[in-house]
mmCIF file of C-alpha atoms in Angstrom:
data_model
loop_
_atom_site.group_PDB
_atom_site.id
_atom_site.type_symbol
_atom_site.label_atom_id
_atom_site.label_comp_id
_atom_site.label_asym_id
_atom_site.label_seq_id
_atom_site.Cartn_x
_atom_site.Cartn_y
_atom_site.Cartn_z
ATOM 1 C CA MET A 1 7.106 5.330 30.454
ATOM 2 C CA THR A 2 7.058 2.282 28.219
ATOM 3 C CA ALA A 3 10.351 1.340 25.808
ATOM 4 C CA LEU A 4 9.674 -0.711 22.675
ATOM 5 C CA ILE A 5 12.694 -3.313 23.546
ATOM 6 C CA ASP A 6 12.136 -5.421 20.455
ATOM 7 C CA ILE A 7 13.388 -2.233 18.252
ATOM 8 C CA GLY A 8 16.362 -1.246 21.233
ATOM 9 C CA GLU A 9 14.735 1.337 23.320
ATOM 10 C CA VAL A 10 15.540 1.271 26.865
ATOM 11 C CA SER A 11 13.851 2.603 30.216
ATOM 12 C CA ILE A 12 16.054 3.185 33.230
ATOM 13 C CA SER A 13 14.827 4.318 36.348
ATOM 14 C CA ASP A 14 16.319 6.265 39.498
ATOM 15 C CA SER A 15 15.229 4.051 41.824
ATOM 16 C CA ARG A 16 14.536 6.279 45.004
ATOM 17 C CA ASP A 17 10.866 7.212 45.889
ATOM 18 C CA GLY A 18 9.741 9.510 43.187
ATOM 19 C CA GLY A 19 12.987 9.040 41.243
ATOM 20 C CA LYS A 20 13.101 10.346 37.440
ATOM 21 C CA ASP A 21 12.516 7.476 34.671
ATOM 22 C CA TYR A 22 14.721 7.688 31.232
ATOM 23 C CA LEU A 23 13.602 6.961 28.127
ATOM 24 C CA LEU A 24 16.822 5.484 25.556
ATOM 25 C CA SER A 25 15.970 5.345 22.126
ATOM 26 C CA PRO A 26 19.306 4.221 19.236
ATOM 27 C CA SER A 27 17.359 6.149 16.774
ATOM 28 C CA PHE A 28 19.103 7.241 13.585
ATOM 29 C CA GLU A 29 18.721 10.836 14.989
ATOM 30 C CA ALA A 30 20.555 9.622 17.905
ATOM 31 C CA MET A 31 23.490 7.960 16.448
ATOM 32 C CA THR A 32 24.210 11.345 14.764
ATOM 33 C CA ARG A 33 24.504 13.172 17.973
ATOM 34 C CA ILE A 34 27.449 10.563 18.937
ATOM 35 C CA GLY A 35 29.657 12.357 16.222
ATOM 36 C CA SER A 36 30.642 12.125 12.052
ATOM 37 C CA PRO A 37 30.097 9.087 10.142
ATOM 38 C CA ASN A 38 33.356 7.938 10.786
ATOM 39 C CA GLU A 39 33.220 8.840 14.592
ATOM 40 C CA ILE A 40 30.151 6.497 15.069
ATOM 41 C CA VAL A 41 31.672 3.144 13.555
ATOM 42 C CA GLU A 42 34.583 4.434 16.166
ATOM 43 C CA ALA A 43 32.355 4.600 18.972
ATOM 44 C CA TYR A 44 31.163 1.166 17.722
ATOM 45 C CA ALA A 45 34.640 -0.596 17.595
ATOM 46 C CA ILE A 46 35.601 1.332 21.160
ATOM 47 C CA VAL A 47 32.578 0.163 23.315
ATOM 48 C CA HIS A 48 32.937 -3.199 21.929
ATOM 49 C CA GLY A 49 36.230 -3.631 23.399
ATOM 50 C CA SER A 50 38.346 -3.630 19.942
ATOM 51 C CA GLU A 51 41.050 -1.545 21.437
ATOM 52 C CA LEU A 52 41.562 -3.684 24.847
ATOM 53 C CA ASN A 53 40.955 -6.710 22.533
ATOM 54 C CA GLY A 54 43.685 -5.869 20.436
ATOM 55 C CA MET A 55 46.105 -4.839 23.313
ATOM 56 C CA LEU A 56 45.478 -8.131 25.552
ATOM 57 C CA THR A 57 45.971 -10.022 22.246
ATOM 58 C CA GLY A 58 49.134 -8.531 21.163
ATOM 59 C CA TYR A 59 50.839 -8.510 24.525
ATOM 60 C CA ALA A 60 50.196 -12.242 25.283
ATOM 61 C CA SER A 61 51.553 -13.016 22.253
ATOM 62 C CA ALA A 62 54.526 -10.710 22.720
ATOM 63 C CA PHE A 63 55.464 -12.147 26.262
ATOM 64 C CA GLY A 64 53.577 -15.036 26.836
ATOM 65 C CA ARG A 65 51.552 -13.418 29.339
ATOM 66 C CA LEU A 66 50.264 -10.218 30.380
ATOM 67 C CA PRO A 67 53.110 -7.950 31.998
ATOM 68 C CA ASP A 68 52.732 -5.974 35.136
ATOM 69 C CA TRP A 69 53.452 -2.631 34.183
ATOM 70 C CA LEU A 70 50.451 -3.023 31.802
ATOM 71 C CA SER A 71 48.230 -2.172 34.162
ATOM 72 C CA SER A 72 48.429 2.055 33.281
ATOM 73 C CA SER A 73 48.190 0.908 29.721
ATOM 74 C CA LEU A 74 44.554 -1.181 30.221
ATOM 75 C CA TYR A 75 43.339 1.425 32.655
ATOM 76 C CA ARG A 76 43.468 4.236 30.114
ATOM 77 C CA VAL A 77 41.946 2.195 27.269
ATOM 78 C CA THR A 78 38.793 0.784 29.968
ATOM 79 C CA GLU A 79 38.499 4.295 30.575
ATOM 80 C CA LYS A 80 38.274 4.990 26.960
ATOM 81 C CA MET A 81 35.415 2.512 26.577
ATOM 82 C CA LEU A 82 33.546 4.065 29.582
ATOM 83 C CA SER A 83 33.881 7.639 28.393
ATOM 84 C CA THR A 84 32.646 6.522 24.714
ATOM 85 C CA SER A 85 29.922 4.545 26.307
ATOM 86 C CA MET A 86 28.766 7.466 28.430
ATOM 87 C CA ARG A 87 28.503 9.611 25.142
ATOM 88 C CA VAL A 88 26.691 7.004 23.516
ATOM 89 C CA ILE A 89 23.651 6.500 26.334
ATOM 90 C CA GLN A 90 23.803 10.225 26.650
ATOM 91 C CA ALA A 91 23.290 10.470 22.419
ATOM 92 C CA CYS A 92 20.618 8.300 23.227
ATOM 93 C CA CYS A 93 18.420 10.162 25.717
ATOM 94 C CA GLN A 94 16.532 13.635 25.758
ATOM 95 C CA ASP A 95 17.426 14.324 29.386
ATOM 96 C CA ASP A 96 20.459 14.771 30.917
ATOM 97 C CA LEU A 97 21.732 11.496 32.451
ATOM 98 C CA THR A 98 24.584 12.512 34.858
ATOM 99 C CA PRO A 99 22.493 11.169 37.686
ATOM 100 C CA MET A 100 22.661 7.928 36.503
ATOM 101 C CA ILE A 101 25.620 7.646 34.179
ATOM 102 C CA GLY A 102 28.092 9.879 36.256
ATOM 103 C CA GLU A 103 30.386 12.553 35.171
ATOM 104 C CA TRP A 104 33.985 13.479 34.311
ATOM 105 C CA LYS A 105 35.560 15.965 36.333
ATOM 106 C CA GLY A 106 38.752 18.307 35.683
ATOM 107 C CA TRP A 107 41.021 18.903 38.348
ATOM 108 C CA LYS A 108 44.028 20.756 37.843
ATOM 109 C CA SER A 109 46.202 17.978 37.483
ATOM 110 C CA CYS A 110 43.892 15.678 36.262
ATOM 111 C CA VAL A 111 40.244 14.294 35.173
ATOM 112 C CA VAL A 112 38.656 11.759 37.189
ATOM 113 C CA TYR A 113 35.174 9.726 36.913
ATOM 114 C CA ARG A 114 32.330 10.659 39.361
ATOM 115 C CA PRO A 115 30.309 7.715 39.610
ATOM 116 C CA GLY A 116 26.304 8.019 38.763
ATOM 117 C CA LYS A 117 24.079 4.994 39.811
ATOM 118 C CA MET A 118 24.576 3.234 37.304
ATOM 119 C CA PRO A 119 27.957 0.551 37.894
ATOM 120 C CA ARG A 120 30.595 0.948 35.348
ATOM 121 C CA ASN A 121 30.079 -2.505 33.699
ATOM 122 C CA ASP A 122 25.888 -1.940 33.105
ATOM 123 C CA ILE A 123 26.844 1.480 31.163
ATOM 124 C CA ILE A 124 29.384 -0.116 28.889
ATOM 125 C CA VAL A 125 26.728 -3.407 28.187
ATOM 126 C CA MET A 126 23.790 -0.639 27.933
ATOM 127 C CA ALA A 127 25.957 1.211 24.866
ATOM 128 C CA GLN A 128 26.766 -2.125 23.217
ATOM 129 C CA HIS A 129 22.923 -2.851 22.601
ATOM 130 C CA LEU A 130 22.048 0.770 21.869
ATOM 131 C CA LEU A 131 24.576 0.595 19.141
ATOM 132 C CA GLN A 132 24.122 -2.983 18.148
ATOM 133 C CA HIS A 133 19.985 -1.531 17.339
ATOM 134 C CA GLY A 134 21.128 1.975 16.196
ATOM 135 C CA VAL A 135 23.674 1.157 13.743
ATOM 136 C CA VAL A 136 23.627 -2.757 12.583
ATOM 137 C CA GLY A 137 19.916 -3.877 13.594
ATOM 138 C CA LYS A 138 18.805 -7.173 14.935
ATOM 139 C CA ALA A 139 16.111 -7.995 13.059
ATOM 140 C CA LYS A 140 16.284 -11.422 11.513
ATOM 141 C CA VAL A 141 15.935 -10.530 7.685
ATOM 142 C CA ARG A 142 18.522 -11.714 4.623
ATOM 143 C CA GLN A 143 20.757 -9.386 3.974
ATOM 144 C CA LEU A 144 21.021 -8.409 0.169
ATOM 145 C CA GLN A 145 23.753 -7.788 -2.090
ATOM 146 C CA ARG A 146 23.857 -4.124 -2.173
ATOM 147 C CA HIS A 147 24.595 -4.232 1.538
ATOM 148 C CA GLU A 148 27.159 -6.985 1.544
ATOM 149 C CA THR A 149 30.468 -4.822 1.219
ATOM 150 C CA GLY A 150 32.865 -7.698 1.298
ATOM 151 C CA GLY A 151 35.013 -5.960 4.225
ATOM 152 C CA ARG A 152 34.242 -3.711 7.502
ATOM 153 C CA THR A 153 33.064 -0.421 6.651
ATOM 154 C CA THR A 154 34.854 2.761 8.321
ATOM 155 C CA GLU A 155 31.774 5.403 8.114
ATOM 156 C CA PHE A 156 27.567 5.098 9.173
ATOM 157 C CA LYS A 157 25.612 7.626 7.468
ATOM 158 C CA ALA A 158 22.577 7.342 9.219
ATOM 159 C CA PHE A 159 20.903 10.184 6.631
ATOM 160 C CA ASP A 160 21.128 7.577 3.671
ATOM 161 C CA TYR A 161 19.180 5.343 6.477
ATOM 162 C CA ILE A 162 16.770 8.382 6.700
ATOM 163 C CA SER A 163 15.929 9.213 3.180
ATOM 164 C CA ALA A 164 16.008 5.944 2.230
ATOM 165 C CA ALA A 165 12.987 5.263 4.378
ATOM 166 C CA ARG A 166 11.294 8.280 3.590
ATOM 167 C CA SER A 167 11.535 7.124 0.007
ATOM 168 C CA HIS A 168 10.121 3.497 0.830
ATOM 169 C CA PHE A 169 7.883 3.957 3.513
ATOM 170 C CA GLY A 170 6.378 7.921 2.944
ATOM 171 C CA MET A 171 7.927 9.171 6.167
ATOM 172 C CA SER A 172 8.165 12.909 7.093
ATOM 173 C CA ARG A 173 12.120 13.498 8.066
ATOM 174 C CA ASP A 174 11.052 13.416 11.559
ATOM 175 C CA GLU A 175 9.236 10.029 11.293
ATOM 176 C CA ALA A 176 12.162 8.615 9.572
ATOM 177 C CA SER A 177 14.938 10.262 12.172
ATOM 178 C CA LYS A 178 13.207 8.399 14.940
ATOM 179 C CA LEU A 179 13.436 4.654 13.670
ATOM 180 C CA THR A 180 16.455 2.464 15.303
ATOM 181 C CA MET A 181 17.876 0.361 12.638
ATOM 182 C CA THR A 182 16.366 -2.655 13.868
ATOM 183 C CA GLU A 183 12.874 -0.800 13.177
ATOM 184 C CA PHE A 184 13.798 0.168 9.616
ATOM 185 C CA GLN A 185 15.040 -3.730 8.605
ATOM 186 C CA PHE A 186 11.729 -4.825 10.305
ATOM 187 C CA LEU A 187 9.674 -2.091 8.173
ATOM 188 C CA LEU A 188 11.698 -3.338 5.032
ATOM 189 C CA ALA A 189 10.815 -6.948 5.757
ATOM 190 C CA ALA A 190 6.858 -6.307 5.828
ATOM 191 C CA LYS A 191 6.887 -3.936 3.029
ATOM 192 C CA TYR A 192 8.791 -6.631 1.126
ATOM 193 C CA PRO A 193 8.467 -10.006 2.371
ATOM 194 C CA ASP A 194 9.843 -11.516 -0.483
ATOM 195 C CA GLN A 195 13.246 -9.475 0.336
ATOM 196 C CA ASN A 196 13.023 -8.121 -3.358
ATOM 197 C CA GLY A 197 16.903 -8.008 -4.300
ATOM 198 C CA PHE A 198 19.468 -10.369 -4.559
ATOM 199 C CA THR A 199 21.867 -11.944 -2.255
ATOM 200 C CA ARG A 200 25.783 -12.082 -3.546
ATOM 201 C CA GLU A 201 25.381 -15.890 -4.993
ATOM 202 C CA GLU A 202 22.611 -14.921 -6.674
ATOM 203 C CA TYR A 203 23.712 -11.778 -7.844
ATOM 204 C CA GLU A 204 26.436 -13.281 -9.817
ATOM 205 C CA SER A 205 24.098 -16.239 -11.265
ATOM 206 C CA VAL A 206 21.686 -13.676 -12.713
ATOM 207 C CA ALA A 207 24.773 -11.096 -14.088
ATOM 208 C CA ASP A 208 26.420 -14.275 -15.229
ATOM 209 C CA ASP A 209 23.474 -15.334 -17.070
ATOM 210 C CA TYR A 210 22.500 -11.873 -18.512
ATOM 211 C CA LEU A 211 26.535 -11.329 -19.899
ATOM 212 C CA LYS A 212 26.215 -14.708 -21.960
ATOM 213 C CA LYS A 213 22.617 -13.536 -23.346
ATOM 214 C CA GLN A 214 23.938 -10.083 -24.299
ATOM 215 C CA ALA A 215 27.473 -11.952 -25.791
ATOM 216 C CA ALA A 216 24.991 -14.553 -28.077
ATOM 217 C CA ARG A 217 22.685 -11.618 -29.085
ATOM 218 C CA ARG A 218 26.190 -9.581 -30.070
ATOM 219 C CA ALA A 219 26.941 -12.302 -31.830
ATOM 220 C CA ARG A 220 23.758 -13.019 -33.619
ATOM 221 C CA GLU A 221 24.071 -9.228 -34.975
ATOM 222 C CA LYS A 222 27.556 -9.403 -36.367
ATOM 223 C CA LYS A 223 26.291 -12.842 -38.211
ATOM 224 C CA ASN A 224 23.335 -10.549 -39.842
#
């Protein structure tokens, strides 16, 4: 089983003799299995430690150190990172990954994590890798003005990219849904090598020039 590493695919194997190989692909279709457009962005933030970093920074600022009683809160946040990472990884694989990533088991008074073959930290790092290739993309292409939002987005609408891939590359919906964001960016760069479009600075320059010409034209029309 060969993973296309450049576009974000990952292959993991059960090291035992005759163990199973698993292919993980952070495709647009896989991203939709994580949840709604808002939930995808939320998962990205959680897996990359936004809650943990915010908590550590906040308490360090307030107390000058991390108080002893913070351990239970840290535990809940790190467990949330783990469970979200597991959800991301499973969304990127067609096979049941329980033997590798473990599972959560509910008992009468609690829910506990039953480990699989992969260490906790590896699960989180792999989920970060998959989300980067599935949501942000890691191809080195110039960002166009229409993609420069000027702020953080709260949604990742995978279907918009599926539709764009169908339009730009003449793909079927099934083919487009199998693309990762990194692959999508590579295809765009190959089809439009000059990156037809403007950066924000270029757009504003051209827009200003256009508005000046329009104002001059209207002034001439009024004189006539």
